[in-house]
Amino acid sequence: MLCANNILAKEINIYSHRQPFLINPFLEAFTNETGIKTNVVYSKTGLAERLQAEGENSPADVILTVDIARLYVYKDKDLLASIESKKLEKNIPQHLRSPDNTWFGLSKRSRVIVVSKDSNALESIKRIEDLSDPQWKGKICSRPGSHVYNRALMASIIAANGEAKAEEWANGLVSNLARRPQGNDRAQVKAIYEGQCEIGIINNYYFGKLKFSDDPKQREWTKNLKLIFPNQEEGDRGSHVNISGGGVVKFSKNKKEAIALLEFLTNKKAQNLYGEINFEYPVNPEISPTKELSSWGTFREDNLQIIKIAELAPLAQKIIDRVGW
Amino acid sequence: MLSNWNTWSSIVALIALMIIAPVVAIFYSAFLGDTSLWPHLFSTVLPRYTYNTIVLMFGVGCLSLVFGVTTAWIVTRYNFPFKLILEWALLLPAAVPAYIIAYTYTDIFEYAGPVQGMLRDLFGWKTSQDYWFPEVRSMGGAILVMSSVLYPYIYLLTRASFLTVPVSFYQTSSIYGRNTFYYVALPLARPGIIAGLALVLMETISDFGTVDYFALETLTLGVFNVWMGMNSLSGASQISSVLFIFIVVLLTVEYLARRRQRFHEKSSGQDTVQSEEISNFKKIVCLIVCLIPILLGFIIPTFVLLNFVLSGFSIINFTEILEIAFSSIAIAAVSALVVMIISLLMIVVANYKSNSIQRILIFLASCGYAFPGTILAVGIVVFVGWLNDLIYFHLSYFVGGFIILIFAYTTRFLAVGNGAINSGILRIHPNLFDASRIMGISFFQSIRKVILPLVYANLLAGGILVFVDILKELPITLLLRPFNFETLATYVYQYASDELLEESSFAALIIIIVGLGPVIFLSNTIKNITNKKQS
């Protein structure tokens, strides 16, 4: 006899801001465990607008994205369902999910400072704020400020120090740059290796991707590199983190299965996968980071309500425009 | 009755209206939305974005003209070694997407790349402080890489014009001792040159991949910063409306140039130009001039990709990529066909039977080409949403998804089709078409029997440019495709955006190879047509 509760739909549809090659291993594991097939559209931009225009006719059940600001866009446009799941509440710390249960953080990434081994910055830089010190003039490399990771970092600094101080910091940082902001985080590591600068700001997982790259050249870049988790001293706020996350679409026809996917992504197996595949930290406090991640050092994170980062993003962008980062 | 003229021009106007609708949707959100960002944008980034956009357009325009017009003239006019190969090889860079060429050039010319490495070994330099080397991620770098893949638009349309100039014109100028190039060829080819230039400039404005990778703050990059950074689609649309001013200026210049240059070949079947024998020294010069753009736009990037394919052999999923190649070709071919049919109808109506409102609609239907792809895609999403609320289509998501995608490609690439057909149709005297109509032959039959044979080469040229463009198209495909549908471009992008060039190299190479076939075929067909005329 079939029990109604156990009949799950055969398929769910996902709008993803994450590349297929990153999420496919998770989805395969999910399908193996539950028998639910997954279909994906991947795009970096515009999926929220597509979902909004499709309205009730949308085929989408789940959205998956990186960066809190993008999650917030979905919430802001009222595209996500408020769902009830004890599992999600238990697996995700309160500051990494929305108060109204519309979006959920699924993994963490830390924005860290990297310095070349021989640089005296290794000893002197303790806080992200130190990067605006004039002694690092011509020594820092960065991707453009408008990139979502830098914008989020900027927002975290506004949250900690206020708008005026944050702008002063950004001005100082820009005048310390060794070259016009360009490239992605990988490119900053490369620039340090090449001697164009000594200090860079990157997301922690890029370090892992380069260290274990298929390309021997890229593995070489990380050999002389050290990570600094900023703002770790007694009484300081901790290192800025961002999340990858997801939510269930408001008009989803397969909510139960959609929730099952989110729950799956916070369980032990998937949380470990985040570390193994992409060097990201688990959100689930019961799971410890992978061995490799732990070997880079432990750190205390900034426990700011992550939604603050999204709320401050427009202001952060304005400052970035003004200082020309 | 459908063959009635007015019915046809109304239908075409309606199609034009549909194609403009996504752009209207963008403006709608620009001016009904939040306008509080304007003062901030105006006082901080907008002047910088506009300045950079103008410099980029000017640079790419000039360099593409130099590449496109000189090579078109040389291969038409002179005999030199390898000319038969160069004739079609000059089109090869058209198959290379600008975002791929940007990656490959950075790889070669940056500090860790082979060129600087070799220089360091050669001269014993140790660090970047010891010598000066031009920064590839710069305005100059962007102008060079974009010109070297965009010039084929100018080359193709200019060469078609040069080939069809009656030989008597050249002879006349020779008799009077005038320079054939400046006094005959160039003025007569102007509609073709300007049509090509307009396409190049519109591609330049809408480019996102290269400017993003080189971190050049153009209006298009600005659109994204505002959209993503300020979470303001209306702010982004407002910047797009600045872009729109550029586009209208471009389209108007193109239109005026055509009008002033309108001329008709009354007697067909005249002999066309024969190539000239030249001295050995000049032969070498010709060869070098033609080789430079091919080297820059095709040989170097392909070589780099090949290198990546070889070094990444073990991590490339070949079977998956070949399956994706098949679906890419299918969608591009179907869409190119749709685009060319609509273009043909539109241009015939615009030229022979339309009132001024219809002409303006047709004129504006080209502007989708110059909008940043993602913004246009959002406009389409919004427009289709409205339409769906109005009339609920009972289509599956799968079928509906493809229809939307083809519609999107049409709004995007109609300008390419229109440009190509226009430059052909302007040579046909309106009397021909009128005569056919007076004899009671229907609209369709007149197109088939009179127009089609005369613009066959242009139709083919346009169709193939559109096909290759769709094959390379990224942002619209990315956003509007149905579930689990990959094209070569989207496949390349998911890796390349993370600078995983080896994983993406084989798919990128396939985009180029698939583009090659039609490009070579096109070049031969154009030649055959001119040969037939001569015999």
Tab-separated table of N, CA, C and O in Angstrom, chain A residues 129-184:
chain	number	residue	atom	x	y	z
A	129	GLU	N	41.469	46.407	8.641
A	129	GLU	CA	41.639	47.857	8.676
A	129	GLU	C	43.085	48.265	8.398
A	129	GLU	O	43.349	49.356	7.897
A	130	ASP	N	44.035	47.356	8.710
A	130	ASP	CA	45.456	47.687	8.519
A	130	ASP	C	45.823	47.909	7.054
A	130	ASP	O	46.849	48.505	6.752
A	131	LEU	N	44.993	47.414	6.156
A	131	LEU	CA	45.336	47.523	4.731
A	131	LEU	C	45.340	48.959	4.220
A	131	LEU	O	45.844	49.237	3.136
A	132	SER	N	44.750	49.879	5.004
A	132	SER	CA	44.752	51.263	4.538
A	132	SER	C	45.962	52.038	5.067
A	132	SER	O	46.133	53.213	4.768
A	133	ASP	N	46.809	51.368	5.838
A	133	ASP	CA	48.011	52.023	6.366
A	133	ASP	C	48.964	52.390	5.218
A	133	ASP	O	49.317	51.535	4.406
A	134	PRO	N	49.408	53.662	5.174
A	134	PRO	CA	50.246	54.121	4.053
A	134	PRO	C	51.541	53.318	3.897
A	134	PRO	O	52.148	53.340	2.824
A	135	GLN	N	51.952	52.579	4.915
A	135	GLN	CA	53.207	51.810	4.758
A	135	GLN	C	53.080	50.717	3.696
A	135	GLN	O	54.069	50.172	3.223
A	136	TRP	N	51.848	50.378	3.290
A	136	TRP	CA	51.676	49.336	2.259
A	136	TRP	C	51.461	49.929	0.876
A	136	TRP	O	50.962	49.262	-0.023
A	137	LYS	N	51.848	51.189	0.722
A	137	LYS	CA	51.663	51.840	-0.569
A	137	LYS	C	52.331	51.050	-1.692
A	137	LYS	O	53.499	50.656	-1.585
A	138	GLY	N	51.563	50.783	-2.769
A	138	GLY	CA	52.113	50.047	-3.906
A	138	GLY	C	52.346	48.568	-3.643
A	138	GLY	O	53.014	47.895	-4.411
A	139	LYS	N	51.777	48.036	-2.544
A	139	LYS	CA	52.066	46.638	-2.191
A	139	LYS	C	50.834	45.726	-2.300
A	139	LYS	O	50.943	44.514	-2.155
A	140	ILE	N	49.637	46.325	-2.501
A	140	ILE	CA	48.414	45.512	-2.417
A	140	ILE	C	47.794	45.300	-3.803
A	140	ILE	O	47.761	46.210	-4.623
A	141	CYS	N	47.308	44.077	-4.045
A	141	CYS	CA	46.572	43.776	-5.274
A	141	CYS	C	45.139	43.390	-4.920
A	141	CYS	O	44.901	42.723	-3.921
A	142	SER	N	44.213	43.802	-5.779
A	142	SER	CA	42.822	43.461	-5.499
A	142	SER	C	42.025	43.367	-6.788
A	142	SER	O	42.361	44.008	-7.775
A	143	ARG	N	40.956	42.571	-6.768
A	143	ARG	CA	40.015	42.589	-7.879
A	143	ARG	C	39.150	43.841	-7.706
A	143	ARG	O	39.176	44.464	-6.645
A	144	PRO	N	38.373	44.235	-8.743
A	144	PRO	CA	37.593	45.464	-8.625
A	144	PRO	C	36.656	45.451	-7.411
A	144	PRO	O	36.123	44.409	-7.041
A	145	GLY	N	36.493	46.622	-6.813
A	145	GLY	CA	35.658	46.738	-5.623
A	145	GLY	C	34.208	46.357	-5.875
A	145	GLY	O	33.512	45.891	-4.964
A	146	SER	N	33.754	46.559	-7.121
A	146	SER	CA	32.353	46.273	-7.429
A	146	SER	C	32.039	44.794	-7.407
A	146	SER	O	30.890	44.412	-7.510
A	147	HIS	N	33.052	43.955	-7.357
A	147	HIS	CA	32.735	42.535	-7.300
A	147	HIS	C	32.034	42.218	-5.991
A	147	HIS	O	32.346	42.793	-4.951
A	148	VAL	N	31.091	41.308	-6.079
A	148	VAL	CA	30.228	41.007	-4.953
A	148	VAL	C	31.011	40.648	-3.675
A	148	VAL	O	30.616	41.036	-2.572
A	149	TYR	N	32.160	39.986	-3.804
A	149	TYR	CA	32.900	39.611	-2.589
A	149	TYR	C	33.491	40.842	-1.898
A	149	TYR	O	33.502	40.933	-0.680
A	150	ASN	N	34.019	41.768	-2.706
A	150	ASN	CA	34.582	42.971	-2.102
A	150	ASN	C	33.492	43.893	-1.566
A	150	ASN	O	33.675	44.585	-0.577
A	151	ARG	N	32.368	43.888	-2.273
A	151	ARG	CA	31.261	44.719	-1.819
A	151	ARG	C	30.775	44.235	-0.454
A	151	ARG	O	30.495	45.026	0.443
A	152	ALA	N	30.705	42.908	-0.297
A	152	ALA	CA	30.270	42.344	0.979
A	152	ALA	C	31.277	42.683	2.083
A	152	ALA	O	30.900	43.036	3.208
A	153	LEU	N	32.559	42.613	1.740
A	153	LEU	CA	33.601	42.968	2.713
A	153	LEU	C	33.436	44.427	3.142
A	153	LEU	O	33.471	44.758	4.328
A	154	MET	N	33.221	45.290	2.146
A	154	MET	CA	33.007	46.714	2.401
A	154	MET	C	31.811	46.897	3.343
A	154	MET	O	31.874	47.680	4.299
A	155	ALA	N	30.738	46.160	3.070
A	155	ALA	CA	29.532	46.260	3.913
A	155	ALA	C	29.848	45.846	5.346
A	155	ALA	O	29.376	46.462	6.297
A	156	SER	N	30.694	44.819	5.504
A	156	SER	CA	31.007	44.365	6.862
A	156	SER	C	31.797	45.433	7.606
A	156	SER	O	31.681	45.568	8.824
A	157	ILE	N	32.591	46.193	6.858
A	157	ILE	CA	33.384	47.247	7.498
A	157	ILE	C	32.482	48.432	7.869
A	157	ILE	O	32.655	49.051	8.920
A	158	ILE	N	31.503	48.715	7.001
A	158	ILE	CA	30.531	49.763	7.356
A	158	ILE	C	29.787	49.361	8.633
A	158	ILE	O	29.603	50.163	9.547
A	159	ALA	N	29.397	48.087	8.686
A	159	ALA	CA	28.655	47.614	9.860
A	159	ALA	C	29.489	47.765	11.130
A	159	ALA	O	28.964	48.110	12.190
A	160	ALA	N	30.796	47.530	11.007
A	160	ALA	CA	31.646	47.570	12.196
A	160	ALA	C	32.059	48.991	12.571
A	160	ALA	O	32.085	49.353	13.747
A	161	ASN	N	32.375	49.825	11.563
A	161	ASN	CA	33.014	51.115	11.861
A	161	ASN	C	32.198	52.338	11.456
A	161	ASN	O	32.625	53.458	11.696
A	162	GLY	N	31.104	52.143	10.770
A	162	GLY	CA	30.322	53.291	10.313
A	162	GLY	C	30.759	53.732	8.919
A	162	GLY	O	31.865	53.422	8.468
A	163	GLU	N	29.868	54.499	8.248
A	163	GLU	CA	30.098	54.853	6.849
A	163	GLU	C	31.362	55.705	6.654
A	163	GLU	O	32.176	55.438	5.768
A	164	ALA	N	31.537	56.734	7.506
A	164	ALA	CA	32.645	57.670	7.303
A	164	ALA	C	33.992	56.956	7.420
A	164	ALA	O	34.866	57.073	6.559
A	165	LYS	N	34.138	56.165	8.508
A	165	LYS	CA	35.380	55.421	8.714
A	165	LYS	C	35.632	54.443	7.572
A	165	LYS	O	36.768	54.249	7.135
A	166	ALA	N	34.536	53.825	7.125
A	166	ALA	CA	34.667	52.819	6.067
A	166	ALA	C	35.164	53.469	4.780
A	166	ALA	O	36.017	52.918	4.084
A	167	GLU	N	34.656	54.665	4.495
A	167	GLU	CA	35.081	55.341	3.268
A	167	GLU	C	36.546	55.765	3.365
A	167	GLU	O	37.305	55.655	2.396
A	168	GLU	N	36.926	56.218	4.553
A	168	GLU	CA	38.324	56.588	4.790
A	168	GLU	C	39.232	55.370	4.537
A	168	GLU	O	40.261	55.455	3.882
A	169	TRP	N	38.775	54.219	5.055
A	169	TRP	CA	39.533	52.979	4.860
A	169	TRP	C	39.667	52.640	3.369
A	169	TRP	O	40.748	52.326	2.888
A	170	ALA	N	38.534	52.749	2.664
A	170	ALA	CA	38.539	52.383	1.246
A	170	ALA	C	39.475	53.297	0.458
A	170	ALA	O	40.212	52.845	-0.423
A	171	ASN	N	39.454	54.580	0.821
A	171	ASN	CA	40.362	55.530	0.168
A	171	ASN	C	41.812	55.150	0.382
A	171	ASN	O	42.618	55.163	-0.544
A	172	GLY	N	42.111	54.793	1.633
A	172	GLY	CA	43.475	54.388	1.968
A	172	GLY	C	43.874	53.142	1.195
A	172	GLY	O	44.966	53.053	0.625
A	173	LEU	N	42.960	52.176	1.133
A	173	LEU	CA	43.241	50.929	0.424
A	173	LEU	C	43.540	51.207	-1.042
A	173	LEU	O	44.516	50.701	-1.602
A	174	VAL	N	42.685	52.037	-1.657
A	174	VAL	CA	42.846	52.308	-3.087
A	174	VAL	C	44.201	52.979	-3.355
A	174	VAL	O	44.878	52.654	-4.324
A	175	SER	N	44.615	53.880	-2.432
A	175	SER	CA	45.894	54.539	-2.703
A	175	SER	C	47.076	53.608	-2.439
A	175	SER	O	48.198	53.899	-2.822
A	176	ASN	N	46.820	52.457	-1.797
A	176	ASN	CA	47.895	51.485	-1.590
A	176	ASN	C	48.011	50.459	-2.705
A	176	ASN	O	48.919	49.625	-2.697
A	177	LEU	N	47.053	50.473	-3.663
A	177	LEU	CA	47.035	49.423	-4.671
A	177	LEU	C	48.256	49.504	-5.596
A	177	LEU	O	48.669	50.584	-6.006
A	178	ALA	N	48.798	48.317	-5.904
A	178	ALA	CA	49.986	48.267	-6.763
A	178	ALA	C	49.600	48.440	-8.225
A	178	ALA	O	50.403	48.849	-9.047
A	179	ARG	N	48.356	48.081	-8.574
A	179	ARG	CA	47.923	48.200	-9.970
A	179	ARG	C	46.416	48.407	-9.988
A	179	ARG	O	45.728	48.165	-8.982
A	180	ARG	N	45.919	48.832	-11.159
A	180	ARG	CA	44.489	49.006	-11.334
A	180	ARG	C	43.781	47.713	-10.918
A	180	ARG	O	44.217	46.630	-11.284
A	181	PRO	N	42.673	47.798	-10.134
A	181	PRO	CA	41.991	46.573	-9.715
A	181	PRO	C	41.573	45.756	-10.934
A	181	PRO	O	40.976	46.298	-11.856
A	182	GLN	N	41.889	44.493	-10.961
A	182	GLN	CA	41.582	43.664	-12.125
A	182	GLN	C	41.677	42.201	-11.772
A	182	GLN	O	42.241	41.836	-10.755
A	183	GLY	N	41.105	41.354	-12.660
A	183	GLY	CA	41.205	39.907	-12.494
A	183	GLY	C	40.320	39.389	-11.377
A	183	GLY	O	39.638	40.161	-10.695
A	184	ASN	N	40.315	38.078	-11.199
A	184	ASN	CA	39.554	37.531	-10.075
A	184	ASN	C	40.524	37.226	-8.932
A	184	ASN	O	41.673	37.671	-8.958
